[in-house]
mmCIF file of C-alpha atoms in Angstrom:
data_model
loop_
_atom_site.group_PDB
_atom_site.id
_atom_site.type_symbol
_atom_site.label_atom_id
_atom_site.label_comp_id
_atom_site.label_asym_id
_atom_site.label_seq_id
_atom_site.Cartn_x
_atom_site.Cartn_y
_atom_site.Cartn_z
ATOM 1 C CA SER A 1086 19.088 -0.718 -7.629
ATOM 2 C CA GLY A 1087 17.576 2.624 -8.613
ATOM 3 C CA THR A 1088 14.699 0.828 -10.349
ATOM 4 C CA LEU A 1089 13.673 -1.163 -7.252
ATOM 5 C CA SER A 1090 10.246 -0.421 -5.877
ATOM 6 C CA GLY A 1091 9.806 0.805 -2.275
ATOM 7 C CA GLY A 1092 8.517 -2.607 -1.178
ATOM 8 C CA GLU A 1093 11.450 -4.389 -2.770
ATOM 9 C CA SER A 1094 14.015 -2.045 -1.190
ATOM 10 C CA GLN A 1095 12.376 -2.477 2.194
ATOM 11 C CA ARG A 1096 12.547 -6.283 2.018
ATOM 12 C CA ILE A 1097 16.184 -6.153 0.978
ATOM 13 C CA ARG A 1098 16.999 -4.001 4.058
ATOM 14 C CA LEU A 1099 15.105 -6.485 6.280
ATOM 15 C CA ALA A 1100 16.718 -9.536 4.604
ATOM 16 C CA SER A 1101 20.146 -8.014 5.224
ATOM 17 C CA GLN A 1102 19.274 -7.876 8.919
ATOM 18 C CA ILE A 1103 18.420 -11.593 8.872
ATOM 19 C CA GLY A 1104 21.742 -12.302 7.124
ATOM 20 C CA SER A 1105 23.632 -10.380 9.745
ATOM 21 C CA GLY A 1106 22.675 -12.996 12.367
ATOM 22 C CA LEU A 1107 22.306 -10.384 15.107
ATOM 23 C CA THR A 1108 20.307 -11.389 18.169
ATOM 24 C CA GLY A 1109 18.887 -9.382 21.069
ATOM 25 C CA VAL A 1110 18.023 -6.444 18.820
ATOM 26 C CA LEU A 1111 14.809 -4.441 19.072
ATOM 27 C CA TYR A 1112 13.462 -3.628 15.631
ATOM 28 C CA VAL A 1113 10.821 -0.829 15.331
ATOM 29 C CA LEU A 1114 8.868 -0.525 12.089
ATOM 30 C CA ASP A 1115 6.187 2.071 11.279
ATOM 31 C CA GLU A 1116 3.545 0.590 8.928
ATOM 32 C CA PRO A 1117 5.900 -1.530 6.788
ATOM 33 C CA SER A 1118 2.984 -3.011 4.843
ATOM 34 C CA ILE A 1119 2.062 0.302 3.211
ATOM 35 C CA GLY A 1120 2.078 -0.056 -0.596
ATOM 36 C CA LEU A 1121 2.526 -3.823 -0.559
ATOM 37 C CA HIS A 1122 0.487 -6.322 -2.579
ATOM 38 C CA GLN A 1123 -0.941 -9.137 -0.456
ATOM 39 C CA ARG A 1124 1.552 -11.599 -1.888
ATOM 40 C CA ASP A 1125 4.417 -9.329 -0.830
ATOM 41 C CA ASN A 1126 2.803 -8.661 2.544
ATOM 42 C CA GLU A 1127 2.968 -12.374 3.259
ATOM 43 C CA LYS A 1128 6.693 -12.331 2.462
ATOM 44 C CA LEU A 1129 7.196 -9.314 4.748
ATOM 45 C CA LEU A 1130 5.456 -11.100 7.652
ATOM 46 C CA LYS A 1131 7.626 -14.198 7.116
ATOM 47 C CA THR A 1132 10.732 -11.956 7.232
ATOM 48 C CA LEU A 1133 9.559 -10.299 10.470
ATOM 49 C CA LYS A 1134 8.944 -13.701 12.031
ATOM 50 C CA LYS A 1135 12.408 -14.865 11.016
ATOM 51 C CA LEU A 1136 13.888 -11.838 12.759
ATOM 52 C CA ARG A 1137 11.906 -12.720 15.832
ATOM 53 C CA ASP A 1138 12.889 -16.389 15.679
ATOM 54 C CA LEU A 1139 16.572 -15.384 15.581
ATOM 55 C CA GLY A 1140 16.116 -14.046 19.113
ATOM 56 C CA ASN A 1141 15.116 -10.468 18.403
ATOM 57 C CA THR A 1142 12.096 -8.350 19.328
ATOM 58 C CA VAL A 1143 9.955 -6.777 16.588
ATOM 59 C CA ILE A 1144 7.565 -3.876 17.331
ATOM 60 C CA VAL A 1145 5.338 -2.935 14.383
ATOM 61 C CA VAL A 1146 2.890 -0.023 14.112
ATOM 62 C CA GLU A 1147 0.236 -1.503 11.772
ATOM 63 C CA HIS A 1148 -3.335 -1.494 10.564
ATOM 64 C CA ASP A 1149 -2.937 -4.533 8.315
ATOM 65 C CA LEU A 1150 -5.226 -7.434 9.168
ATOM 66 C CA GLU A 1151 -2.694 -10.226 8.565
ATOM 67 C CA ALA A 1152 -0.011 -8.362 10.496
ATOM 68 C CA MET A 1153 -2.307 -7.972 13.525
ATOM 69 C CA LEU A 1154 -3.374 -11.608 13.450
ATOM 70 C CA SER A 1155 0.293 -12.721 13.178
ATOM 71 C CA ALA A 1156 1.273 -10.797 16.273
ATOM 72 C CA ASP A 1157 2.227 -12.662 19.497
ATOM 73 C CA TYR A 1158 1.112 -9.577 21.548
ATOM 74 C CA MET A 1159 -0.957 -6.530 20.630
ATOM 75 C CA LEU A 1160 -1.565 -3.054 22.025
ATOM 76 C CA ASP A 1161 -4.698 -1.200 20.896
ATOM 77 C CA ILE A 1162 -4.471 2.533 21.485
ATOM 78 C CA GLY A 1163 -7.379 4.937 21.294
ATOM 79 C CA PRO A 1164 -10.283 4.986 21.575
ATOM 80 C CA GLY A 1165 -10.340 7.753 18.972
ATOM 81 C CA ALA A 1166 -7.838 10.192 17.451
ATOM 82 C CA GLY A 1167 -6.318 13.384 18.734
ATOM 83 C CA ILE A 1168 -7.943 14.579 21.977
ATOM 84 C CA ASP A 1169 -10.140 11.458 21.855
ATOM 85 C CA GLY A 1170 -7.110 9.163 22.017
ATOM 86 C CA GLY A 1171 -4.119 8.499 24.213
ATOM 87 C CA TYR A 1172 -5.313 5.460 26.148
ATOM 88 C CA ILE A 1173 -4.485 1.755 26.107
ATOM 89 C CA ILE A 1174 -7.864 0.196 25.194
ATOM 90 C CA ALA A 1175 -6.790 -3.393 25.069
ATOM 91 C CA GLU A 1176 -3.640 -5.512 25.186
ATOM 92 C CA GLY A 1177 -2.855 -9.193 24.863
ATOM 93 C CA THR A 1178 -3.061 -11.794 22.104
ATOM 94 C CA PRO A 1179 -5.088 -11.074 18.969
ATOM 95 C CA LYS A 1180 -7.785 -13.346 20.356
ATOM 96 C CA GLU A 1181 -7.910 -11.363 23.624
ATOM 97 C CA ILE A 1182 -8.220 -8.106 21.580
ATOM 98 C CA MET A 1183 -11.065 -9.662 19.578
ATOM 99 C CA ASN A 1184 -12.952 -10.546 22.779
ATOM 100 C CA ASN A 1185 -12.634 -7.019 24.182
ATOM 101 C CA LYS A 1186 -15.825 -5.182 23.268
ATOM 102 C CA LYS A 1187 -14.237 -1.768 24.123
ATOM 103 C CA SER A 1188 -11.699 -2.265 21.350
ATOM 104 C CA ILE A 1189 -12.707 -0.737 18.038
ATOM 105 C CA THR A 1190 -9.896 -2.762 16.392
ATOM 106 C CA GLY A 1191 -11.071 -5.932 18.132
ATOM 107 C CA ASN A 1192 -14.636 -5.380 16.881
ATOM 108 C CA TYR A 1193 -13.344 -5.305 13.267
ATOM 109 C CA LEU A 1194 -11.017 -8.301 13.802
ATOM 110 C CA SER A 1195 -13.843 -10.368 15.243
ATOM 111 C CA GLY A 1196 -16.260 -9.443 12.441
ATOM 112 C CA LEU A 1197 -18.635 -7.562 14.834
ATOM 113 C CA LYS A 1198 -18.019 -4.462 12.718
ATOM 114 C CA GLU A 1199 -17.174 -4.381 9.027
ATOM 115 C CA ILE A 1200 -16.770 -2.011 6.048
ATOM 116 C CA PRO A 1201 -19.307 -3.151 3.484
ATOM 117 C CA THR A 1202 -18.318 -3.566 -0.156
ATOM 118 C CA PRO A 1203 -20.202 -0.927 -2.272
ATOM 119 C CA LYS A 1204 -23.258 -2.398 -4.008
ATOM 120 C CA LYS A 1205 -23.107 0.253 -6.737
ATOM 121 C CA ARG A 1206 -20.159 1.438 -8.849
ATOM 122 C CA ARG A 1207 -20.034 4.783 -10.608
ATOM 123 C CA LEU A 1208 -20.306 4.355 -14.367
ATOM 124 C CA TYR A 1209 -17.597 6.007 -16.481
ATOM 125 C CA ASN A 1210 -18.028 7.880 -19.739
ATOM 126 C CA PRO A 1211 -16.186 5.902 -22.487
ATOM 127 C CA SER A 1212 -15.531 9.163 -24.345
ATOM 128 C CA LYS A 1213 -13.634 10.657 -21.415
ATOM 129 C CA ILE A 1214 -10.515 8.501 -21.046
ATOM 130 C CA LEU A 1215 -6.892 9.459 -20.544
ATOM 131 C CA SER A 1216 -4.602 6.915 -22.247
ATOM 132 C CA ILE A 1217 -0.893 6.068 -22.086
ATOM 133 C CA ILE A 1218 0.349 4.496 -25.348
ATOM 134 C CA GLY A 1219 3.502 2.397 -25.647
ATOM 135 C CA ALA A 1220 4.975 2.791 -22.178
ATOM 136 C CA THR A 1221 8.394 1.109 -21.926
ATOM 137 C CA GLY A 1222 9.950 2.660 -18.815
ATOM 138 C CA ASN A 1223 12.022 0.286 -16.628
ATOM 139 C CA ASN A 1224 10.323 -3.139 -17.001
ATOM 140 C CA LEU A 1225 7.101 -1.959 -18.725
ATOM 141 C CA GLN A 1226 6.629 -4.086 -21.843
ATOM 142 C CA ASN A 1227 5.344 -1.555 -24.403
ATOM 143 C CA ILE A 1228 1.931 -1.281 -22.735
ATOM 144 C CA ASP A 1229 -1.171 0.818 -23.350
ATOM 145 C CA ALA A 1230 -3.316 1.754 -20.335
ATOM 146 C CA ASN A 1231 -6.621 3.571 -20.083
ATOM 147 C CA PHE A 1232 -7.802 5.731 -17.162
ATOM 148 C CA PRO A 1233 -11.484 6.759 -17.236
ATOM 149 C CA LEU A 1234 -11.955 10.265 -15.849
ATOM 150 C CA GLY A 1235 -14.477 11.244 -13.162
ATOM 151 C CA VAL A 1236 -14.116 7.928 -11.307
ATOM 152 C CA LEU A 1237 -11.779 6.306 -8.711
ATOM 153 C CA ASN A 1238 -9.067 4.316 -10.504
ATOM 154 C CA CYS A 1239 -6.941 1.758 -8.717
ATOM 155 C CA VAL A 1240 -3.583 0.450 -10.025
ATOM 156 C CA THR A 1241 -2.517 -2.743 -8.330
ATOM 157 C CA GLY A 1242 -0.080 -5.629 -8.665
ATOM 158 C CA VAL A 1243 2.937 -7.168 -6.957
ATOM 159 C CA SER A 1244 5.952 -5.076 -5.900
ATOM 160 C CA GLY A 1245 8.204 -4.409 -8.857
ATOM 161 C CA GLY A 1246 5.395 -5.013 -11.354
ATOM 162 C CA GLY A 1247 5.671 -1.469 -12.801
ATOM 163 C CA LYS A 1248 2.895 0.434 -11.012
ATOM 164 C CA SER A 1249 4.963 3.409 -9.946
ATOM 165 C CA THR A 1250 6.837 3.490 -13.234
ATOM 166 C CA LEU A 1251 3.506 3.723 -15.128
ATOM 167 C CA ILE A 1252 1.765 6.239 -12.906
ATOM 168 C CA ILE A 1253 4.525 8.348 -11.380
ATOM 169 C CA GLU A 1254 7.399 8.149 -13.824
ATOM 170 C CA THR A 1255 5.280 8.075 -17.000
ATOM 171 C CA LEU A 1256 1.769 9.579 -16.500
ATOM 172 C CA GLN A 1257 2.428 12.120 -13.714
ATOM 173 C CA LYS A 1258 5.715 13.377 -15.067
ATOM 174 C CA SER A 1259 4.311 13.646 -18.660
ATOM 175 C CA LEU A 1260 1.248 15.619 -17.492
ATOM 176 C CA SER A 1261 3.304 17.847 -15.196
ATOM 177 C CA LYS A 1262 5.549 18.695 -18.096
ATOM 178 C CA MET A 1263 2.713 19.295 -20.600
ATOM 179 C CA LEU A 1264 0.301 21.125 -18.286
ATOM 180 C CA ASN A 1265 2.558 22.794 -15.722
ATOM 181 C CA GLY A 1266 5.794 23.255 -17.708
ATOM 182 C CA ALA A 1267 7.692 21.088 -15.242
ATOM 183 C CA SER A 1268 11.280 20.174 -16.168
ATOM 184 C CA SER A 1269 10.867 16.509 -15.119
ATOM 185 C CA ILE A 1270 11.744 13.861 -17.698
ATOM 186 C CA PRO A 1271 9.021 11.168 -18.005
ATOM 187 C CA ALA A 1272 9.782 7.492 -18.553
ATOM 188 C CA ALA A 1273 9.767 6.303 -22.200
ATOM 189 C CA HIS A 1274 6.364 6.132 -23.917
ATOM 190 C CA LYS A 1275 4.939 6.919 -27.366
ATOM 191 C CA GLU A 1276 2.094 9.321 -26.467
ATOM 192 C CA ILE A 1277 -0.539 10.439 -24.001
ATOM 193 C CA ARG A 1278 -4.083 10.678 -25.392
ATOM 194 C CA GLY A 1279 -7.032 12.638 -23.961
ATOM 195 C CA LEU A 1280 -4.868 15.423 -22.613
ATOM 196 C CA TYR A 1281 -7.492 17.990 -23.748
ATOM 197 C CA LEU A 1282 -9.949 16.552 -21.186
ATOM 198 C CA ILE A 1283 -7.977 17.816 -18.182
ATOM 199 C CA ASP A 1284 -6.593 21.243 -17.235
ATOM 200 C CA LYS A 1285 -4.388 20.485 -14.227
ATOM 201 C CA ILE A 1286 -2.596 17.721 -12.322
ATOM 202 C CA ILE A 1287 -1.935 17.686 -8.565
#
């Protein structure tokens, strides 16, 4: 169980609640979709609906599009953050939220506002790459991975695919040990290349 990802552990806890057969329970979850792949997000939403269908109430604090559209009832709080927040801007079904022009959330749900996909991507320098060679921690299958420096890298995949093992357990712990003298033991791998290109890890 120690090798389970956060998303897998979370779904096991929720599944155990379904198996318990309890009814009349109020479940409160704070952003359960964080860190989940879209495939796993779909499974999470099915689990939450099963809890509801058993005769329970589920309250979820969320920003996820699918979660909001799956809701039977929504509360939109704002309009801004901090001193600019603290009000109920809209409430009702997702469709009612979408039709409320005062709701920032509703404007994004309806497509009135959107975050555009960047037209340009920053080019990376092929001579400035940090590489993990022969990573075999947990379920990693002796893989090599390259991370170009000076750009935004994204590591994605389904829950349990090996993302955290590769980045946290292998790369981060190796670099912390080499650069900061940390005592952490990294996951199994053959070597890290390109170490001379960086001077610190945070």
